[in-house]
PDB file of C-alpha atoms in Angstrom:
ATOM      1  CA  UNK A1015      95.407-132.080  60.283  1.00  0.00           C
ATOM      2  CA  UNK A1016      95.882-134.067  47.120  1.00  0.00           C
ATOM      3  CA  UNK A1017      92.995-136.364  46.482  1.00  0.00           C
ATOM      4  CA  UNK A1018      93.175-138.397  43.321  1.00  0.00           C
ATOM      5  CA  UNK A1019      90.042-140.451  43.958  1.00  0.00           C
ATOM      6  CA  UNK A1020      86.609-138.587  44.055  1.00  0.00           C
ATOM      7  CA  UNK A1021      84.398-139.225  47.200  1.00  0.00           C
ATOM      8  CA  UNK A1022      80.728-138.740  47.591  1.00  0.00           C
ATOM      9  CA  UNK A1023      79.365-135.784  49.472  1.00  0.00           C
ATOM     10  CA  UNK A1024      78.070-137.089  52.981  1.00  0.00           C
ATOM     11  CA  UNK A1025      74.344-136.708  53.005  1.00  0.00           C
ATOM     12  CA  UNK A1026      72.037-138.514  55.401  1.00  0.00           C
ATOM     13  CA  UNK A1027      68.567-138.376  54.020  1.00  0.00           C
ATOM     14  CA  UNK A1028      65.418-139.220  55.964  1.00  0.00           C
ATOM     15  CA  UNK A1029      64.414-141.898  53.443  1.00  0.00           C
ATOM     16  CA  UNK A1030      67.700-143.584  53.916  1.00  0.00           C
ATOM     17  CA  UNK A1031      67.368-143.546  57.612  1.00  0.00           C
ATOM     18  CA  UNK A1032      63.719-144.855  57.645  1.00  0.00           C
ATOM     19  CA  UNK A1033      64.740-147.620  55.336  1.00  0.00           C
ATOM     20  CA  UNK A1034      67.650-148.498  57.591  1.00  0.00           C
ATOM     21  CA  UNK A1035      69.851-148.855  54.644  1.00  0.00           C
ATOM     22  CA  UNK A1036      73.571-148.453  55.333  1.00  0.00           C
ATOM     23  CA  UNK A1037      75.302-145.645  53.475  1.00  0.00           C
ATOM     24  CA  UNK A1038      78.956-146.354  53.781  1.00  0.00           C
ATOM     25  CA  UNK A1039      81.352-143.485  52.911  1.00  0.00           C
ATOM     26  CA  UNK A1040      84.970-144.387  52.570  1.00  0.00           C
ATOM     27  CA  UNK A1041      87.519-141.553  52.412  1.00  0.00           C
ATOM     28  CA  UNK A1042      89.578-142.071  49.350  1.00  0.00           C
ATOM     29  CA  UNK A1043      93.294-141.088  49.575  1.00  0.00           C
ATOM     30  CA  UNK A1044      95.932-139.472  47.294  1.00  0.00           C
ATOM     31  CA  UNK A1045      99.052-140.908  45.998  1.00  0.00           C
ATOM     32  CA  UNK A1046     102.068-140.648  48.146  1.00  0.00           C
ATOM     33  CA  UNK A1047     102.969-137.164  48.966  1.00  0.00           C
ATOM     34  CA  UNK A1048     106.706-136.454  50.013  1.00  0.00           C
ATOM     35  CA  UNK A1049     108.245-134.046  52.383  1.00  0.00           C
ATOM     36  CA  UNK A1050     108.796-131.727  49.396  1.00  0.00           C
ATOM     37  CA  UNK A1051     105.093-131.150  48.923  1.00  0.00           C
ATOM     38  CA  UNK A1052     103.433-128.089  50.048  1.00  0.00           C
ATOM     39  CA  UNK A1053     102.219-127.788  53.783  1.00  0.00           C
ATOM     40  CA  UNK A1054      98.597-128.153  52.553  1.00  0.00           C
ATOM     41  CA  UNK A1055      99.311-131.356  50.437  1.00  0.00           C
ATOM     42  CA  UNK A1056     101.340-132.805  53.234  1.00  0.00           C
ATOM     43  CA  UNK A1057      98.750-132.658  55.831  1.00  0.00           C
ATOM     44  CA  UNK A1058      95.857-134.174  53.743  1.00  0.00           C
ATOM     45  CA  UNK A1059      95.089-137.730  53.095  1.00  0.00           C
ATOM     46  CA  UNK A1060      92.011-140.001  52.945  1.00  0.00           C
ATOM     47  CA  UNK A1061      89.755-136.974  52.717  1.00  0.00           C
ATOM     48  CA  UNK A1062      91.157-135.596  56.094  1.00  0.00           C
ATOM     49  CA  UNK A1063      92.879-132.348  56.857  1.00  0.00           C
ATOM     50  CA  UNK A1064      95.188-131.885  59.795  1.00  0.00           C
ATOM     51  CA  UNK A1065      94.109-128.964  61.828  1.00  0.00           C
ATOM     52  CA  UNK A1066      96.474-129.297  64.943  1.00  0.00           C
ATOM     53  CA  UNK A1067      99.930-130.983  64.764  1.00  0.00           C
ATOM     54  CA  UNK A1068     102.299-132.165  62.039  1.00  0.00           C
ATOM     55  CA  UNK A1069     100.212-134.545  59.721  1.00  0.00           C
ATOM     56  CA  UNK A1070     101.934-135.917  56.679  1.00  0.00           C
ATOM     57  CA  UNK A1071     100.201-138.089  53.848  1.00  0.00           C
ATOM     58  CA  UNK A1072     102.155-141.263  53.371  1.00  0.00           C
ATOM     59  CA  UNK A1073     101.871-144.494  51.572  1.00  0.00           C
ATOM     60  CA  UNK A1074     101.886-147.456  54.201  1.00  0.00           C
ATOM     61  CA  UNK A1075     100.233-150.273  52.490  1.00  0.00           C
ATOM     62  CA  UNK A1076      98.067-147.700  50.732  1.00  0.00           C
ATOM     63  CA  UNK A1077      97.099-144.005  51.356  1.00  0.00           C
ATOM     64  CA  UNK A1078      97.656-143.102  55.068  1.00  0.00           C
ATOM     65  CA  UNK A1079      98.074-140.150  57.244  1.00  0.00           C
ATOM     66  CA  UNK A1080     100.775-139.963  59.894  1.00  0.00           C
ATOM     67  CA  UNK A1081     101.172-137.706  62.897  1.00  0.00           C
ATOM     68  CA  UNK A1082     104.694-137.029  64.100  1.00  0.00           C
ATOM     69  CA  UNK A1083     104.652-135.476  67.563  1.00  0.00           C
ATOM     70  CA  UNK A1084     108.368-135.709  67.690  1.00  0.00           C
ATOM     71  CA  UNK A1085     108.817-133.213  64.912  1.00  0.00           C
ATOM     72  CA  UNK A1086     105.984-130.878  65.697  1.00  0.00           C
ATOM     73  CA  UNK A1087     106.785-127.568  67.177  1.00  0.00           C
ATOM     74  CA  UNK A1088     103.769-127.795  69.581  1.00  0.00           C
ATOM     75  CA  UNK A1089     102.166-124.543  68.339  1.00  0.00           C
ATOM     76  CA  UNK A1090      99.665-123.742  65.645  1.00  0.00           C
ATOM     77  CA  UNK A1091      99.603-120.660  63.749  1.00  0.00           C
ATOM     78  CA  UNK A1092      96.712-118.159  64.466  1.00  0.00           C
ATOM     79  CA  UNK A1093      96.020-117.384  60.827  1.00  0.00           C
ATOM     80  CA  UNK A1094      96.209-121.120  59.757  1.00  0.00           C
ATOM     81  CA  UNK A1095      93.682-121.922  62.545  1.00  0.00           C
ATOM     82  CA  UNK A1096      91.311-119.121  61.372  1.00  0.00           C
ATOM     83  CA  UNK A1097      91.621-120.195  57.772  1.00  0.00           C
ATOM     84  CA  UNK A1098      90.864-123.917  58.524  1.00  0.00           C
ATOM     85  CA  UNK A1099      87.938-122.934  60.753  1.00  0.00           C
ATOM     86  CA  UNK A1100      86.504-120.924  57.821  1.00  0.00           C
ATOM     87  CA  UNK A1101      86.942-123.859  55.488  1.00  0.00           C
ATOM     88  CA  UNK A1102      85.297-126.277  57.862  1.00  0.00           C
ATOM     89  CA  UNK A1103      82.435-124.131  59.358  1.00  0.00           C
ATOM     90  CA  UNK A1104      82.044-121.175  57.020  1.00  0.00           C
ATOM     91  CA  UNK A1105      83.495-118.816  59.689  1.00  0.00           C
ATOM     92  CA  UNK A1106      86.115-119.210  62.544  1.00  0.00           C
ATOM     93  CA  UNK A1107      85.001-117.993  65.859  1.00  0.00           C
ATOM     94  CA  UNK A1108      87.620-116.601  68.439  1.00  0.00           C
ATOM     95  CA  UNK A1109      86.529-119.685  70.535  1.00  0.00           C
ATOM     96  CA  UNK A1110      87.487-121.989  67.641  1.00  0.00           C
ATOM     97  CA  UNK A1111      90.777-120.309  67.271  1.00  0.00           C
ATOM     98  CA  UNK A1112      91.484-120.321  70.949  1.00  0.00           C
ATOM     99  CA  UNK A1113      90.734-124.033  71.370  1.00  0.00           C
ATOM    100  CA  UNK A1114      92.933-125.179  68.349  1.00  0.00           C
ATOM    101  CA  UNK A1115      95.759-122.986  69.366  1.00  0.00           C
ATOM    102  CA  UNK A1116      95.757-123.573  73.173  1.00  0.00           C
ATOM    103  CA  UNK A1117      98.844-124.780  74.877  1.00  0.00           C
ATOM    104  CA  UNK A1118      96.833-127.939  75.706  1.00  0.00           C
ATOM    105  CA  UNK A1119      95.579-128.659  72.226  1.00  0.00           C
ATOM    106  CA  UNK A1120      95.760-132.070  70.867  1.00  0.00           C
ATOM    107  CA  UNK A1121      96.757-133.038  67.317  1.00  0.00           C
ATOM    108  CA  UNK A1122      93.513-133.704  65.217  1.00  0.00           C
ATOM    109  CA  UNK A1123      92.815-134.232  61.546  1.00  0.00           C
ATOM    110  CA  UNK A1124      89.352-133.536  60.388  1.00  0.00           C
ATOM    111  CA  UNK A1125      87.159-134.804  57.598  1.00  0.00           C
ATOM    112  CA  UNK A1126      86.579-132.377  54.893  1.00  0.00           C
ATOM    113  CA  UNK A1127      83.543-134.152  53.621  1.00  0.00           C
ATOM    114  CA  UNK A1128      81.330-135.143  56.609  1.00  0.00           C
ATOM    115  CA  UNK A1129      79.731-132.045  57.675  1.00  0.00           C
ATOM    116  CA  UNK A1130      77.688-133.320  60.500  1.00  0.00           C
ATOM    117  CA  UNK A1131      77.813-136.884  61.891  1.00  0.00           C
ATOM    118  CA  UNK A1132      74.886-137.558  64.255  1.00  0.00           C
ATOM    119  CA  UNK A1133      74.878-141.337  64.253  1.00  0.00           C
ATOM    120  CA  UNK A1134      76.521-144.328  62.763  1.00  0.00           C
ATOM    121  CA  UNK A1135      79.859-146.154  62.813  1.00  0.00           C
ATOM    122  CA  UNK A1136      83.388-144.725  62.428  1.00  0.00           C
ATOM    123  CA  UNK A1137      86.202-147.072  61.492  1.00  0.00           C
ATOM    124  CA  UNK A1138      89.977-146.711  61.110  1.00  0.00           C
ATOM    125  CA  UNK A1139      93.077-148.697  61.279  1.00  0.00           C
ATOM    126  CA  UNK A1140      96.069-147.341  63.216  1.00  0.00           C
ATOM    127  CA  UNK A1141      99.620-148.271  63.795  1.00  0.00           C
ATOM    128  CA  UNK A1142     101.379-146.820  66.901  1.00  0.00           C
ATOM    129  CA  UNK A1143     105.000-146.135  65.883  1.00  0.00           C
ATOM    130  CA  UNK A1144     106.484-144.188  68.837  1.00  0.00           C
ATOM    131  CA  UNK A1145     106.060-141.717  71.575  1.00  0.00           C
ATOM    132  CA  UNK A1146     108.035-140.473  74.418  1.00  0.00           C
ATOM    133  CA  UNK A1147     105.454-140.654  77.131  1.00  0.00           C
ATOM    134  CA  UNK A1148     102.348-142.079  75.233  1.00  0.00           C
ATOM    135  CA  UNK A1149     101.755-144.269  72.435  1.00  0.00           C
ATOM    136  CA  UNK A1150      98.091-143.538  71.410  1.00  0.00           C
ATOM    137  CA  UNK A1151      95.358-143.277  68.614  1.00  0.00           C
ATOM    138  CA  UNK A1152      91.896-142.248  68.622  1.00  0.00           C
ATOM    139  CA  UNK A1153      88.644-140.847  66.804  1.00  0.00           C
ATOM    140  CA  UNK A1154      87.261-137.477  67.084  1.00  0.00           C
ATOM    141  CA  UNK A1155      83.610-136.817  66.890  1.00  0.00           C
ATOM    142  CA  UNK A1156      80.942-133.938  67.707  1.00  0.00           C
ATOM    143  CA  UNK A1157      83.582-131.337  66.570  1.00  0.00           C
ATOM    144  CA  UNK A1158      81.676-127.991  66.892  1.00  0.00           C
ATOM    145  CA  UNK A1159      82.345-124.492  65.351  1.00  0.00           C
ATOM    146  CA  UNK A1160      83.576-123.746  68.907  1.00  0.00           C
ATOM    147  CA  UNK A1161      86.431-126.145  68.570  1.00  0.00           C
ATOM    148  CA  UNK A1162      85.129-128.416  71.301  1.00  0.00           C
ATOM    149  CA  UNK A1163      84.853-132.215  70.731  1.00  0.00           C
ATOM    150  CA  UNK A1164      84.681-135.608  72.020  1.00  0.00           C
ATOM    151  CA  UNK A1165      87.444-138.233  71.459  1.00  0.00           C
ATOM    152  CA  UNK A1166      87.534-142.091  72.032  1.00  0.00           C
ATOM    153  CA  UNK A1167      91.092-143.194  72.322  1.00  0.00           C
ATOM    154  CA  UNK A1168      93.357-146.207  73.044  1.00  0.00           C
ATOM    155  CA  UNK A1169      96.711-145.702  74.696  1.00  0.00           C
ATOM    156  CA  UNK A1170      99.469-148.155  75.855  1.00  0.00           C
ATOM    157  CA  UNK A1171      99.789-146.388  79.364  1.00  0.00           C
ATOM    158  CA  UNK A1172      96.241-147.420  80.414  1.00  0.00           C
ATOM    159  CA  UNK A1173      95.801-150.230  77.892  1.00  0.00           C
ATOM    160  CA  UNK A1174      92.152-149.421  77.389  1.00  0.00           C
ATOM    161  CA  UNK A1175      89.552-147.476  75.403  1.00  0.00           C
ATOM    162  CA  UNK A1176      88.369-144.313  77.044  1.00  0.00           C
ATOM    163  CA  UNK A1177      86.185-141.386  76.175  1.00  0.00           C
ATOM    164  CA  UNK A1178      87.204-137.735  76.780  1.00  0.00           C
ATOM    165  CA  UNK A1179      85.787-134.303  76.037  1.00  0.00           C
ATOM    166  CA  UNK A1180      87.912-131.410  74.878  1.00  0.00           C
ATOM    167  CA  UNK A1181      86.798-127.928  75.692  1.00  0.00           C
ATOM    168  CA  UNK A1182      88.213-124.575  76.881  1.00  0.00           C
ATOM    169  CA  UNK A1183      91.867-125.650  75.888  1.00  0.00           C
ATOM    170  CA  UNK A1184      91.766-128.622  78.106  1.00  0.00           C
ATOM    171  CA  UNK A1185      90.520-132.325  78.138  1.00  0.00           C
ATOM    172  CA  UNK A1186      88.263-133.938  80.628  1.00  0.00           C
ATOM    173  CA  UNK A1187      87.785-137.667  81.202  1.00  0.00           C
ATOM    174  CA  UNK A1188      84.287-138.872  80.533  1.00  0.00           C
ATOM    175  CA  UNK A1189      84.667-142.593  81.185  1.00  0.00           C
ATOM    176  CA  UNK A1190      87.394-145.283  81.055  1.00  0.00           C
ATOM    177  CA  UNK A1191      86.745-148.605  79.337  1.00  0.00           C
ATOM    178  CA  UNK A1192      86.797-151.728  81.868  1.00  0.00           C
ATOM    179  CA  UNK A1193      88.583-154.109  79.598  1.00  0.00           C
ATOM    180  CA  UNK A1194      92.437-153.855  79.222  1.00  0.00           C
ATOM    181  CA  UNK A1195      95.101-155.208  76.727  1.00  0.00           C
ATOM    182  CA  UNK A1196      98.497-154.096  75.755  1.00  0.00           C
ATOM    183  CA  UNK A1197      98.468-153.687  72.027  1.00  0.00           C
ATOM    184  CA  UNK A1198     101.822-154.188  70.254  1.00  0.00           C
ATOM    185  CA  UNK A1199     103.544-151.346  68.597  1.00  0.00           C
ATOM    186  CA  UNK A1200     104.182-150.973  64.810  1.00  0.00           C
ATOM    187  CA  UNK A1201     101.235-153.534  64.128  1.00  0.00           C
ATOM    188  CA  UNK A1202      97.900-152.405  62.560  1.00  0.00           C
ATOM    189  CA  UNK A1203      94.919-152.504  64.780  1.00  0.00           C
ATOM    190  CA  UNK A1204      91.119-151.697  63.860  1.00  0.00           C
ATOM    191  CA  UNK A1205      89.104-149.433  65.965  1.00  0.00           C
ATOM    192  CA  UNK A1206      85.313-148.963  65.626  1.00  0.00           C
ATOM    193  CA  UNK A1207      83.278-146.251  67.320  1.00  0.00           C
ATOM    194  CA  UNK A1208      79.422-146.516  66.912  1.00  0.00           C
ATOM    195  CA  UNK A1209      76.917-143.738  67.888  1.00  0.00           C
ATOM    196  CA  UNK A1210      73.364-144.557  68.186  1.00  0.00           C
ATOM    197  CA  UNK A1211      71.328-141.668  69.827  1.00  0.00           C
ATOM    198  CA  UNK A1212      73.046-140.965  73.002  1.00  0.00           C
ATOM    199  CA  UNK A1213      74.937-144.450  73.268  1.00  0.00           C
ATOM    200  CA  UNK A1214      78.548-144.589  72.335  1.00  0.00           C
ATOM    201  CA  UNK A1215      80.102-147.978  71.897  1.00  0.00           C
ATOM    202  CA  UNK A1216      83.659-148.749  70.698  1.00  0.00           C
ATOM    203  CA  UNK A1217      85.800-151.782  70.182  1.00  0.00           C
ATOM    204  CA  UNK A1218      89.153-153.099  69.060  1.00  0.00           C
ATOM    205  CA  UNK A1219      87.765-156.648  68.322  1.00  0.00           C
ATOM    206  CA  UNK A1220      91.154-158.489  67.752  1.00  0.00           C
ATOM    207  CA  UNK A1221      92.271-157.470  71.237  1.00  0.00           C
ATOM    208  CA  UNK A1222      88.735-157.968  72.766  1.00  0.00           C
ATOM    209  CA  UNK A1223      88.807-154.519  73.977  1.00  0.00           C
ATOM    210  CA  UNK A1224      85.174-152.805  74.333  1.00  0.00           C
ATOM    211  CA  UNK A1225      83.693-149.594  75.710  1.00  0.00           C
ATOM    212  CA  UNK A1226      80.167-148.288  76.179  1.00  0.00           C
ATOM    213  CA  UNK A1227      78.731-145.188  77.639  1.00  0.00           C
ATOM    214  CA  UNK A1228      75.575-143.023  77.502  1.00  0.00           C
ATOM    215  CA  UNK A1229      75.943-139.322  76.762  1.00  0.00           C
ATOM    216  CA  UNK A1230      73.631-136.744  78.302  1.00  0.00           C
ATOM    217  CA  UNK A1231      72.448-135.592  74.890  1.00  0.00           C
ATOM    218  CA  UNK A1232      72.817-136.523  71.264  1.00  0.00           C
ATOM    219  CA  UNK A1233      75.816-135.481  69.246  1.00  0.00           C
ATOM    220  CA  UNK A1234      75.960-133.825  65.766  1.00  0.00           C
ATOM    221  CA  UNK A1235      79.357-132.546  64.361  1.00  0.00           C
ATOM    222  CA  UNK A1236      82.448-133.182  62.359  1.00  0.00           C
ATOM    223  CA  UNK A1237      84.618-136.234  62.775  1.00  0.00           C
ATOM    224  CA  UNK A1238      88.188-137.168  62.439  1.00  0.00           C
ATOM    225  CA  UNK A1239      91.465-138.451  64.060  1.00  0.00           C
ATOM    226  CA  UNK A1240      93.081-137.676  67.423  1.00  0.00           C
ATOM    227  CA  UNK A1241      96.435-138.328  69.251  1.00  0.00           C
ATOM    228  CA  UNK A1242      98.525-136.957  72.006  1.00  0.00           C
ATOM    229  CA  UNK A1243     101.112-134.404  71.422  1.00  0.00           C
ATOM    230  CA  UNK A1244     104.207-136.554  71.465  1.00  0.00           C
ATOM    231  CA  UNK A1245     102.692-139.685  69.630  1.00  0.00           C
ATOM    232  CA  UNK A1246     103.836-140.900  66.236  1.00  0.00           C
ATOM    233  CA  UNK A1247     100.972-142.868  64.802  1.00  0.00           C
ATOM    234  CA  UNK A1248      99.778-143.752  61.317  1.00  0.00           C
ATOM    235  CA  UNK A1249      96.241-144.010  60.276  1.00  0.00           C
ATOM    236  CA  UNK A1250      94.642-145.542  57.315  1.00  0.00           C
ATOM    237  CA  UNK A1251      91.230-146.594  55.764  1.00  0.00           C
ATOM    238  CA  UNK A1252      89.121-144.183  57.736  1.00  0.00           C
ATOM    239  CA  UNK A1253      85.464-144.646  56.932  1.00  0.00           C
ATOM    240  CA  UNK A1254      81.953-143.659  58.105  1.00  0.00           C
ATOM    241  CA  UNK A1255      78.619-145.398  57.871  1.00  0.00           C
ATOM    242  CA  UNK A1256      75.451-143.518  58.511  1.00  0.00           C
ATOM    243  CA  UNK A1257      73.444-146.479  59.855  1.00  0.00           C
ATOM    244  CA  UNK A1258      74.465-147.688  63.334  1.00  0.00           C
ATOM    245  CA  UNK A1259      76.092-151.021  63.602  1.00  0.00           C
ATOM    246  CA  UNK A1260      77.175-152.108  66.950  1.00  0.00           C
ATOM    247  CA  UNK A1261      80.739-153.578  66.757  1.00  0.00           C
TER     248      UNK A1261
END
């Protein structure tokens, strides 16, 4: 929440870290998948799988993944949630299923290849298309087998970057970014999120938007994409690098 280009398995080796050599890992995408494709094919692109929400692989200047909150039923099938949890973590706990099927669950798409991202830079381009109450886009990190995670998002209502935590079927605000800008709709924007130990920084450089915060403890978990429930947003060129690079 299909691939024709192979991608390397995500591995962070000690020798690489000690040498401080960047190990970029770009998620390759499939050819365009139409609405007639299977549900599994339709929710995959760029090495990502839609877990919550209606995600569709599209071609928008290249392989991309679109979330359409306007067409989503708002519910997630229990059996599907358990199957996806098993695929991501080897087993699906009741807590994972409860979190991804909760009434307050947000649309997320999760990387199939990045098993455990503990530090480095996540990058993605997004284009906000529509949304009845919010137009938004974000990046998920520290997704746990329990279904809990952090997300760093931009929305047009607040006009800033902000960090939130999702647990027990609800979100909780961690910190709001201090810089504000109104990003135009239907235009591509680049978002970077960098994690170095407990320090989280983020930026949309073209809009001079920035964010920084220090967590209570280091993170290590799966990564992916996030939006609000009624958003229509397209993402492309999602990538991860193991060596932290401050935006």
